[in-house]
XYZ file of C-alpha atoms in Angstrom:
598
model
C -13.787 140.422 15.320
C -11.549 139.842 12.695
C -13.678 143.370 10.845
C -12.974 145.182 13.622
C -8.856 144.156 13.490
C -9.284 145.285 9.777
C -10.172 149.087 11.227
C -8.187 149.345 14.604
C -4.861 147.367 14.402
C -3.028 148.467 11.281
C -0.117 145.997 9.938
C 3.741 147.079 10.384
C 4.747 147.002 6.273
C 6.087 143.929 4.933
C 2.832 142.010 5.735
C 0.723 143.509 2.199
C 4.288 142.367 0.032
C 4.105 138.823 1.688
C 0.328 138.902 1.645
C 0.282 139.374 -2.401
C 2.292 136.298 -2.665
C 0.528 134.675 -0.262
C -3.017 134.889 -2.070
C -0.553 133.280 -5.288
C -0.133 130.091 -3.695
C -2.423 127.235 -3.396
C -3.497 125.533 0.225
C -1.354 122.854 -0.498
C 1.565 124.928 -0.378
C 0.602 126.958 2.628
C 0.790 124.330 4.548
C 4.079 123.623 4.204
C 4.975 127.100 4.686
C 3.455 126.648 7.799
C 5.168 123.358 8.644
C 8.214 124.945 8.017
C 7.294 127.858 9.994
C 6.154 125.559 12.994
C 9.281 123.484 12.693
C 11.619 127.033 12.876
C 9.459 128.004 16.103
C 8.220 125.473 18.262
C 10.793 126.154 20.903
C 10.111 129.948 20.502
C 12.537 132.180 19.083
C 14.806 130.202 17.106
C 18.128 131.267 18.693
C 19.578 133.229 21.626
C 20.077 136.722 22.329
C 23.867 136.810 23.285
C 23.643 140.822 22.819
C 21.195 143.566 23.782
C 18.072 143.134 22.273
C 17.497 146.682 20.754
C 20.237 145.521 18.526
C 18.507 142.402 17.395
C 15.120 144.804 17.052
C 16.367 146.775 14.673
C 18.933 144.651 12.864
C 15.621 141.513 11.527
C 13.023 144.815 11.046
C 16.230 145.980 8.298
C 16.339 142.341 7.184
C 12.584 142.259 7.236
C 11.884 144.997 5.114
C 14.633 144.347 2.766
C 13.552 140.595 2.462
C 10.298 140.576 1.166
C 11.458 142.467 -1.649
C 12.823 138.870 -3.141
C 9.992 137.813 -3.084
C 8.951 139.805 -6.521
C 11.222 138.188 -8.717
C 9.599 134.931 -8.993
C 6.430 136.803 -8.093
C 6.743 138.378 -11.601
C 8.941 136.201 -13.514
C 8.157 132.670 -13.044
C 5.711 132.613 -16.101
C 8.125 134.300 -18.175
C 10.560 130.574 -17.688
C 11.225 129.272 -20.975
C 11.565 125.543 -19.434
C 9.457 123.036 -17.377
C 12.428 122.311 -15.098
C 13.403 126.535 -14.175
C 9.255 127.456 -13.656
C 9.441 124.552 -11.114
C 12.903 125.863 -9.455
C 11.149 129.522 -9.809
C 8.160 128.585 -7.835
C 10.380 126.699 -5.187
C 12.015 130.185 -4.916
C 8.731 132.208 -4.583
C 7.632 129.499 -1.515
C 10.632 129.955 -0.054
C 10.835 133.717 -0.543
C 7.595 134.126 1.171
C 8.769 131.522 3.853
C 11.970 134.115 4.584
C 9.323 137.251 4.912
C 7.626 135.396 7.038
C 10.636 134.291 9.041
C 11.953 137.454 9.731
C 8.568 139.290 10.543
C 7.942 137.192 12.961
C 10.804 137.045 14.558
C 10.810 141.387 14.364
C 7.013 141.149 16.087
C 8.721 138.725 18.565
C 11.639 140.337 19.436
C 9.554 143.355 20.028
C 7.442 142.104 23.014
C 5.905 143.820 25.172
C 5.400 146.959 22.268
C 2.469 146.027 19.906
C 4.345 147.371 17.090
C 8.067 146.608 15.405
C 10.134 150.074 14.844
C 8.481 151.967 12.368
C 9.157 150.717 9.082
C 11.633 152.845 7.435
C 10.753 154.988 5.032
C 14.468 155.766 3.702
C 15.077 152.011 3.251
C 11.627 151.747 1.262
C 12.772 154.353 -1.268
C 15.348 152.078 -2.713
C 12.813 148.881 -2.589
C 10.344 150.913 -4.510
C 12.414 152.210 -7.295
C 12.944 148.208 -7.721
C 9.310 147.241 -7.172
C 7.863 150.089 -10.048
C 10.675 149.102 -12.489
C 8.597 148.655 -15.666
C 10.778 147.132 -17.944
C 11.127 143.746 -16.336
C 14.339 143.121 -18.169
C 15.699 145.913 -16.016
C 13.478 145.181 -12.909
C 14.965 141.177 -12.567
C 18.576 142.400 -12.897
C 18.419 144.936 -10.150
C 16.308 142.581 -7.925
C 19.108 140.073 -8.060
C 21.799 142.388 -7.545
C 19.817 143.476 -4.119
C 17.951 140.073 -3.455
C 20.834 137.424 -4.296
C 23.915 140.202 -3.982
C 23.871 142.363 -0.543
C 21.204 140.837 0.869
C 22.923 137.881 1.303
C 26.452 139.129 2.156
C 23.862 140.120 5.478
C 23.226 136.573 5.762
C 26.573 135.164 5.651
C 28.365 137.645 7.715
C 25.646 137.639 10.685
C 25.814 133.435 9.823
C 29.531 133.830 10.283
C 29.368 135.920 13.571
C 26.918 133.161 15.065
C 23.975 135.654 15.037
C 21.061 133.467 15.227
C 23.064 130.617 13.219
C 20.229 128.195 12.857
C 18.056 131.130 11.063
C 20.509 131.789 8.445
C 21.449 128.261 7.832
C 17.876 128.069 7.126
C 17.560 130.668 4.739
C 21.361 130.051 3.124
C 20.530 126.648 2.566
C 17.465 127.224 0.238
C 19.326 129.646 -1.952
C 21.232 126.825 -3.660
C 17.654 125.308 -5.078
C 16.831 128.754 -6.841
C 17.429 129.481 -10.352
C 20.768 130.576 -10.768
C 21.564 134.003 -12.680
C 22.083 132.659 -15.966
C 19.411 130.680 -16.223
C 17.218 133.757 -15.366
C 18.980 135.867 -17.402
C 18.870 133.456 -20.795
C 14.795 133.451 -20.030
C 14.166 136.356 -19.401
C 16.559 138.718 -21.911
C 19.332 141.311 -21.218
C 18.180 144.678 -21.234
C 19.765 147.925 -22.691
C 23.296 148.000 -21.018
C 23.228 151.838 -21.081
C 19.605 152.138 -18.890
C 21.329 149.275 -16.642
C 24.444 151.507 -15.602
C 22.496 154.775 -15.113
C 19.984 152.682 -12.885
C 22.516 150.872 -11.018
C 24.360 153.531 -9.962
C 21.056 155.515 -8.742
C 20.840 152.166 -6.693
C 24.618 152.175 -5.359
C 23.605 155.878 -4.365
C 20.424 154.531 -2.392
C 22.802 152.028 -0.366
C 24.843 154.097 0.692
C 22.620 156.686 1.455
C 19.600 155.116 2.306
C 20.354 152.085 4.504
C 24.272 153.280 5.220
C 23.309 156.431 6.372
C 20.345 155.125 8.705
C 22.250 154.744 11.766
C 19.869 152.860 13.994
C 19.811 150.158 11.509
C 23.955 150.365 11.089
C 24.437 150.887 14.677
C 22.740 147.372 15.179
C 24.473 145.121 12.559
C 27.732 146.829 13.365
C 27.533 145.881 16.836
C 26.016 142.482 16.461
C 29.076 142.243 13.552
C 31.707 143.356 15.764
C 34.269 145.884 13.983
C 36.092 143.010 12.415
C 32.782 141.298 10.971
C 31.685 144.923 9.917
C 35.232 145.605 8.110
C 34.676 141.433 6.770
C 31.349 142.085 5.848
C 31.905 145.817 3.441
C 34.668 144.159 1.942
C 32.801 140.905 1.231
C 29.489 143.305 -0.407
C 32.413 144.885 -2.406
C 33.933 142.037 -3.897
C 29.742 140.277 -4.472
C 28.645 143.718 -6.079
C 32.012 143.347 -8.175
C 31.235 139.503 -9.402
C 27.522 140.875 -10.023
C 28.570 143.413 -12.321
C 31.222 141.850 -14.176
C 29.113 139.189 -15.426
C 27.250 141.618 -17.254
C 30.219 143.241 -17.803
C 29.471 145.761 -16.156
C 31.761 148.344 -13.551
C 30.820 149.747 -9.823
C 30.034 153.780 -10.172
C 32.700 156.194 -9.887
C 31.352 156.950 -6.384
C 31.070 153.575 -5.294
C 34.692 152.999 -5.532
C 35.277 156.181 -4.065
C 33.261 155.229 -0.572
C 35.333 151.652 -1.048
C 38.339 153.294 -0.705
C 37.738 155.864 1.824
C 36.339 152.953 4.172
C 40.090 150.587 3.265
C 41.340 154.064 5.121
C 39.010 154.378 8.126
C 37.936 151.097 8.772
C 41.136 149.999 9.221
C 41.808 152.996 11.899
C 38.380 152.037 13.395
C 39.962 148.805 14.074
C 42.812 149.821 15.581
C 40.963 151.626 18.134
C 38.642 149.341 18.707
C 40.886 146.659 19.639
C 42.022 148.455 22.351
C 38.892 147.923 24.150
C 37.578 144.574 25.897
C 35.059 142.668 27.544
C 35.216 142.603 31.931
C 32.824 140.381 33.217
C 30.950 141.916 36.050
C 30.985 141.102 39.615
C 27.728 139.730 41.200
C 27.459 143.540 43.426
C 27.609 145.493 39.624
C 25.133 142.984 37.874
C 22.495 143.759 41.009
C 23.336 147.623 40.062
C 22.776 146.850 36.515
C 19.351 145.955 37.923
C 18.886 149.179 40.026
C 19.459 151.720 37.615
C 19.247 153.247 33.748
C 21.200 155.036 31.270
C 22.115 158.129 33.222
C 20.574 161.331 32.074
C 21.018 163.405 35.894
C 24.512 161.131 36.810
C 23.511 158.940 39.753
C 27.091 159.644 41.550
C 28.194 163.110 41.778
C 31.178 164.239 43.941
C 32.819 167.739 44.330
C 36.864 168.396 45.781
C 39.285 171.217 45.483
C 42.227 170.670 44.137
C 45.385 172.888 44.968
C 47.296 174.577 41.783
C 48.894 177.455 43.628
C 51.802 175.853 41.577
C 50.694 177.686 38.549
C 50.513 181.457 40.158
C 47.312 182.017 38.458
C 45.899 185.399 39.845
C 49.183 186.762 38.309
C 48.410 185.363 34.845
C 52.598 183.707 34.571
C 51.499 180.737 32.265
C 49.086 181.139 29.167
C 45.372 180.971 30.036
C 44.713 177.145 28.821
C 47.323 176.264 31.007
C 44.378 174.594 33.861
C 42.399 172.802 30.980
C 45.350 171.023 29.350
C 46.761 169.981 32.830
C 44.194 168.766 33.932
C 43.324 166.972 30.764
C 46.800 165.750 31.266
C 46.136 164.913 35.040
C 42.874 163.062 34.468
C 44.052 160.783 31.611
C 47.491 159.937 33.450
C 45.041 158.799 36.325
C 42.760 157.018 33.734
C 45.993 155.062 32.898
C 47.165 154.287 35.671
C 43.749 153.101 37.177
C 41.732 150.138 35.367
C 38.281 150.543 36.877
C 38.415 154.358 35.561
C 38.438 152.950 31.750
C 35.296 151.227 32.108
C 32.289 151.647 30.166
C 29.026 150.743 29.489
C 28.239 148.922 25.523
C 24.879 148.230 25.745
C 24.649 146.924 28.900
C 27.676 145.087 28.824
C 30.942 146.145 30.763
C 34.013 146.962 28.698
C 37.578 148.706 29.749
C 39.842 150.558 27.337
C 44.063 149.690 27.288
C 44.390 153.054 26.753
C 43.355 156.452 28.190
C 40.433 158.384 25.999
C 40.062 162.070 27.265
C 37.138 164.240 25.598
C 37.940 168.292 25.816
C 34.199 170.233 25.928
C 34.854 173.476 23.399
C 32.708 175.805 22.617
C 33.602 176.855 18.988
C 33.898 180.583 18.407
C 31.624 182.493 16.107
C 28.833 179.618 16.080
C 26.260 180.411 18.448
C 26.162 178.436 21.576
C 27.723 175.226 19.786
C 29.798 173.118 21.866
C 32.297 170.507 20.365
C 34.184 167.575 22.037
C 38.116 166.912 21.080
C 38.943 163.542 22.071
C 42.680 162.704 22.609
C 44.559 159.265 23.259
C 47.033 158.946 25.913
C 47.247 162.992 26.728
C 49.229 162.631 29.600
C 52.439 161.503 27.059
C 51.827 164.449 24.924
C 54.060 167.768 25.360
C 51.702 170.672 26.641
C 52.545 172.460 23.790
C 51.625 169.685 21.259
C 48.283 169.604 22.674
C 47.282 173.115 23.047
C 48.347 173.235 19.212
C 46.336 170.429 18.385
C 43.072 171.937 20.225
C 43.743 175.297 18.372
C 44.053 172.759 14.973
C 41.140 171.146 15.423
C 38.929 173.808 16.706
C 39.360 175.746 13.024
C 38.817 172.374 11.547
C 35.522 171.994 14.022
C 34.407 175.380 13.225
C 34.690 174.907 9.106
C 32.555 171.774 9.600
C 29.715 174.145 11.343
C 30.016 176.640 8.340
C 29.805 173.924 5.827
C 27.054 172.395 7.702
C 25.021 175.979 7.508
C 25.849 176.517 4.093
C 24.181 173.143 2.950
C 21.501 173.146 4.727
C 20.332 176.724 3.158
C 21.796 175.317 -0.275
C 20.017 172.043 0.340
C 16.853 173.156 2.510
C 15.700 168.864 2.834
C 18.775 168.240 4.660
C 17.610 170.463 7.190
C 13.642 168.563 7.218
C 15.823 165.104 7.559
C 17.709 166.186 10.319
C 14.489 167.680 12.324
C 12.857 164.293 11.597
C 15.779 162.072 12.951
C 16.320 164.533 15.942
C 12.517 164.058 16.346
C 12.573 160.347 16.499
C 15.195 160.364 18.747
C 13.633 162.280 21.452
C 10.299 160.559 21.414
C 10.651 157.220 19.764
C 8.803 154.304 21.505
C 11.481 151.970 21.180
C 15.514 153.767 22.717
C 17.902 154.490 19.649
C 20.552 151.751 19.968
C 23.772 154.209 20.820
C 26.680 152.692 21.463
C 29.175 152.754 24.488
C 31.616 155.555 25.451
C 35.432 155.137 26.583
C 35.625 158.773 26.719
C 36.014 160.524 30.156
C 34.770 164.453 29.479
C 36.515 167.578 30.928
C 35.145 171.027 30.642
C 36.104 174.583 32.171
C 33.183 176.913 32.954
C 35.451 178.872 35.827
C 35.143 181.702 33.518
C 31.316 182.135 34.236
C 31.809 182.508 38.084
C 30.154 178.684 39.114
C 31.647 177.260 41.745
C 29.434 174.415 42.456
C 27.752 172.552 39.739
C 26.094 169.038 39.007
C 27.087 168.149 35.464
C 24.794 165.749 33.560
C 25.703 162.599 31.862
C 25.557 161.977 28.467
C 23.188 158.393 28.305
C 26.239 156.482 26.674
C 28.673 158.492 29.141
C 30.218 157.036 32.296
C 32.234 159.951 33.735
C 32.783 163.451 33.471
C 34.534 165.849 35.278
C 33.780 169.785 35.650
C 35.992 172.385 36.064
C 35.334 175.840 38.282
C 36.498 179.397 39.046
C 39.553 179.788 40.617
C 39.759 181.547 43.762
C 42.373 182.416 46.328
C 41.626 181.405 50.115
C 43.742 180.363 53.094
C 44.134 176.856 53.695
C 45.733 175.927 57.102
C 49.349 174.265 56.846
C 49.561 171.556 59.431
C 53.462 171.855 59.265
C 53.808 175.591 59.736
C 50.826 175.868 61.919
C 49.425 178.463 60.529
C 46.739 179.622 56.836
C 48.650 180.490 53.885
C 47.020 181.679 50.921
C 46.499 179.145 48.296
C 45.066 179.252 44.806
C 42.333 176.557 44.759
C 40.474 175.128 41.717
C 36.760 173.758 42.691
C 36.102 169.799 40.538
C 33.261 168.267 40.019
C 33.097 165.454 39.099
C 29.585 162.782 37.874
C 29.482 159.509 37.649
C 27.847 156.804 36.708
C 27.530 154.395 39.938
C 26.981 150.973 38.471
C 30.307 150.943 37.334
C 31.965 153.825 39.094
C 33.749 152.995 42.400
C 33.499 155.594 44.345
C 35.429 154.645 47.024
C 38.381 155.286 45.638
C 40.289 158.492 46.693
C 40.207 160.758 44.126
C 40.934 163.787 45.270
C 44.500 162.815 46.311
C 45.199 160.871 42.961
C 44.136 164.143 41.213
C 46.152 165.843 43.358
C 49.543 164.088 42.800
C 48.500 163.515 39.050
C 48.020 167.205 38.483
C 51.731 167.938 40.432
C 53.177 165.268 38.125
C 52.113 166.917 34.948
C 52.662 170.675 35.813
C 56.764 168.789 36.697
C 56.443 167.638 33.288
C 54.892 171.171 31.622
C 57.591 172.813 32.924
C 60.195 170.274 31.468
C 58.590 171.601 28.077
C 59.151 174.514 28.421
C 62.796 174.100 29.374
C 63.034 171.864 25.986
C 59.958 172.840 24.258
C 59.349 169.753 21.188
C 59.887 170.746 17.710
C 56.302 170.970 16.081
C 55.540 170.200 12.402
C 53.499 172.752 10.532
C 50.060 171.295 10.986
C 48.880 171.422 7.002
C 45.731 169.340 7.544
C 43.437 171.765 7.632
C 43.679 172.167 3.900
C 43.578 168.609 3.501
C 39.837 168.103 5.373
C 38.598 170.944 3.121
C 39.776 168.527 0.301
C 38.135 165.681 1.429
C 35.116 167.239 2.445
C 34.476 169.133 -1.062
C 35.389 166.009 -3.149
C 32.331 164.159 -0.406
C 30.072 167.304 -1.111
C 30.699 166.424 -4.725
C 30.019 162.610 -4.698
C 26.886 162.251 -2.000
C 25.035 165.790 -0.615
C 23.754 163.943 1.596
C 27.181 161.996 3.317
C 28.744 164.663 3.015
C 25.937 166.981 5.206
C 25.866 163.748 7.983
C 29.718 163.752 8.383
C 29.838 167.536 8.658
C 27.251 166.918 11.240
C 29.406 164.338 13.451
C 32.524 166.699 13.292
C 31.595 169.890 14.073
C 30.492 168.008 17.292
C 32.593 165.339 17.870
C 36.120 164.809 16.740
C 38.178 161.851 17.378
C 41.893 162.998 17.221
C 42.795 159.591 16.738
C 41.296 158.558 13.780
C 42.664 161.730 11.685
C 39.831 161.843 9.197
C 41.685 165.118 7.666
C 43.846 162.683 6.725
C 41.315 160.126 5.009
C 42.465 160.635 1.108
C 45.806 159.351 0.466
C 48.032 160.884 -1.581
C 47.405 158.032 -4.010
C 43.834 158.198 -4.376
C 43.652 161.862 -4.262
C 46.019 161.921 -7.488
C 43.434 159.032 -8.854
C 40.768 161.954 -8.026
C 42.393 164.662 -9.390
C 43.073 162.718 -12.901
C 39.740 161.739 -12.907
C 37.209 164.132 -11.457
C 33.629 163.380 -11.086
C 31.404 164.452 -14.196
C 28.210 164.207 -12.734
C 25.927 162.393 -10.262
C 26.013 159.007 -12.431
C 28.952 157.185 -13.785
């Protein structure tokens, strides 16, 4: 039988790295590999799943595949030991090592019950272990092993320690780092290489970080959430300061674009924050749990409702008030009754129930001159916004939307592999056995397709997307007056709206709120008018094509991903045109890139 497994059940990936140290060791030492493995798992998994466990999937196959890569320092250098005492403390390193592959395999094939298989193991991720693994000087090959294996690696450990992710796991592993030999030691044994190779090396591996396990956003996704945005902000700044000590005792400095992504992310991150602190946990009633049970991520919305709303107000057949004049309002209308409402800011994050403090409203465009793409503007707290502020702001953004679709085009036919990436990942996320771990949405989503003629419509949900409303064509019919008795013609505007009914109440009348929402904010448009706000030349545009050459510059590859996000999705919020601060983009200017390495 065991032949046969040899031809029809193929291993997952880190099983052949922790199989060639395996076949090092003698019996004696597998056995207490396998006590200590017994002693980790004889209640089952060794901790509890306090999150979704998609995120835990993906977050111990990362750790997995990154893990067993330790293993290949005392794997190759614990003959080279000059002393009795550090072979001894190397080869308590390599059992342990293997012990940690093992560890986090299992717990990957585990946590990934009922599917025969983990994920796929991730290519991308493997790039940067292999340019480690077929190092050939070994001088060079044990420095950057312990600048991945004893540097970021563990700043995973401590951070997901510190969150209580699976505490007793990292304890575990934590704990048998202080018996390994330290850095000096290995260094003083083994020799210093050529400072020179070191720094062009090192900075190819900075590159692959940030590229190659940043950028893979199922893996990020996971240990972000798990983190929280506060562990995630604790946890890049903690890396930072590790890769820092690392370097400077070989005296030795981060690359020019490594402290050029540190610095951007002490701008966002902090931004990132700020928004996401204005979302929190609701526990669910036992009626919305049952639901919970009853139904998936929505793909056709599982509550869909249609009314007509009255906007005679706005004299539209005779064209008095410019043509966005609907949208905004009811952008307006929709986020005042968002605000006003608490069950309306809930969400879903991964299967957990959440509510926003404030009022997120997402404005469907479709972005002139570039095909059929459509682009969502996402604005905070519309309904306090002057009209006139907002329509500038969509007109703003939109160029900004539309140069991040040009850009996009331009590197893919500069850069034809960005193009074969993004195929692959679009790919995977289609027909993937196991769901790409996307998080939740406090965004309610308005569009306007009037202008096509529908005037019915059943809008779908986006899977992470909880409620969306639609708007249709205008049209002019008589609508009885109970006061005078009689039909007067009245300019009505058809709304649809989907919904997502395990958290959606829809019991709730709105219609009328709409209503008296939308007659609130047309009071307030016209008090704009009356004293229309002074508006500051908007100069950012300029300022995103800054930021996005000088990313272009540093990291192709960045640079293609965040065009990719914008030109779809823009968070007015966060002002990411605003990223570089006037400080760092004098730094920049005075000292320009010279090349991929520095």
């Amino acid at each position: 039988m065991s032949e046969l497994n040899e031809f029809l059940r193929t291993a997952w990936g880190s099983e052949q790295w922790i199989l060639e140290g395996w076949n090092k060791i003698t019996e004696e030492e597998k056995n207490l590999i396998r006590q200590r493995m017994d002693e980790l798992f004889k209640d089952g998994l060794p901790f509890e799943l306090k999150n979704h466990k998609l995120l835990y999937v993906f977050t111990f196959s990362l750790l997995a595949q990154l893990e067993v890569l330790a293993i290949q320092v005392p794997l190759k250098f614990q003959d080279k030991m000059s002393s009795e005492e550090h072979r001894q403390r190397m080869r308590v390193q390599f059992l342990d090592e293997i012990f940690h592959g093992l560890v986090f395999t299992k717990i990957v094939y585990m946590l990934s019950a009922p599917h025969a298989m983990p994920p796929a193991y991730n290519e991308h991720i493997e790039v940067l272990c292999n340019f480690i693994r077929n190092e050939d000087c070994p001088k060079v090959a044990v420095m950057l092993l312990n600048l991945i294996g004893e540097g970021w690696i563990e700043e995973i450990f401590y951070s997901l320690k510190k969150q209580g992710v699976a505490p007793r796991v990292f304890e575990t592993i934590i704990d048998d780092e202080h018996r390994h030999v330290c850095e000096a030691d290995l260094y003083k044994d083994i020799g210093l290489p050529d400072m020179d190779e070191v720094r062009e090396k090192m900075a190819f591996l900075e590159e692959q970080l940030l590229t190659n396990i940043f950028l893979q956003y199922k893996y990020m996704f996971s240990v972000c959430s798990l983190l929280g945005v506060d562990g995630t902000i604790d946890f890049l700044q903690s890396l930072n300061q590790k890769h820092l000590q690392q370097l400077e005792k070989i005296n030795l400095k981060p690359s020019d674009n490594w402290q050029f992504f540190m610095k951007v992310g002490e701008e966002l991150f902090p931004r990132i924050r700020e928004m996401s602190e204005l979302h929190y946990a609701v526990e669910m009633t036992p009626i919305r749990k049952v639901f919970m049970t009853q139904w998936s991520d929505p793909s056709d919305p599982t509550m869909v409702g249609e009314f007509n709303l009255n906007i005679s107000c706005i004299d539209f057949f005779n064209k008095k008030f410019p043509p966005e004049t609907v949208t905004i309002l009811m952008l307006q209308a929709v986020s005042q009754g968002l605000s006003e409402t608490d069950s309306f800011r809930s969400f879903l994050n991964y299967r957990q129930l959440f509510q926003s403090k404030e009022a997120y409203m997402g404005l469907i465009v479709k972005l002139p001159d570039c095909g059929d793409h459509i682009g969502t503007i996402v604005f905070e707290n519309c309904h306090r916004m002057a009209f006139q502020e907002i329509a500038v702001r969509v007109r703003n953004i939109m160029k900004m939307m539309v140069y991040c679709f040009k850009k996009r085009e331009y590197l893919e036919k500069t850069y034809p592999h960005l193009s074969v990436k993004l195929e692959k990942m679009l790919y995977e996320l289609a027909t993937d056995g196991y769901d790409y771990p996307l998080p939740g949405n406090a965004v309610v989503s308005l569009s306007n397709i009037g202008f096509c003629g529908y005037v019915r419509t059943k809008s779908p949900l986006r899977c992470n997307e909880a409620m969306k409303f639609t708007l249709l064509e205008v049209d002019r019919k008589p609508v009885w007056n109970k006061e005078t008795q009689a039909f007067e013609p009245q300019d009505i505007l058809p709304v649809s709206i989907s919904a997502d009914h395990r958290i959606f109440d829809g019991n709730i009348p709105v219609p009328k709120m709409v209503q008296g929402y939308f007659n609130q904010m047309f009071a307030k448009f016209l008090e704009d008018l009356a004293n229309p706000p002074t508006l500051i030349p908007d100069t950012q545009e300029a300022q995103l094509f800054k930021v996005m050459e000088e990313l272009i510059t540093r990291n192709v590859e960045l640079a293609y991903k965040t065009l990719l996000v914008l030109q779809t999705y823009w968070v007015d919020p966060l002002r990411v045109e605003t990223l570089l601060s006037e400080e760092l983009r004098q730094e920049l200017e005075s000292n320009p890139p010279e090349g991929f390495y520095q």
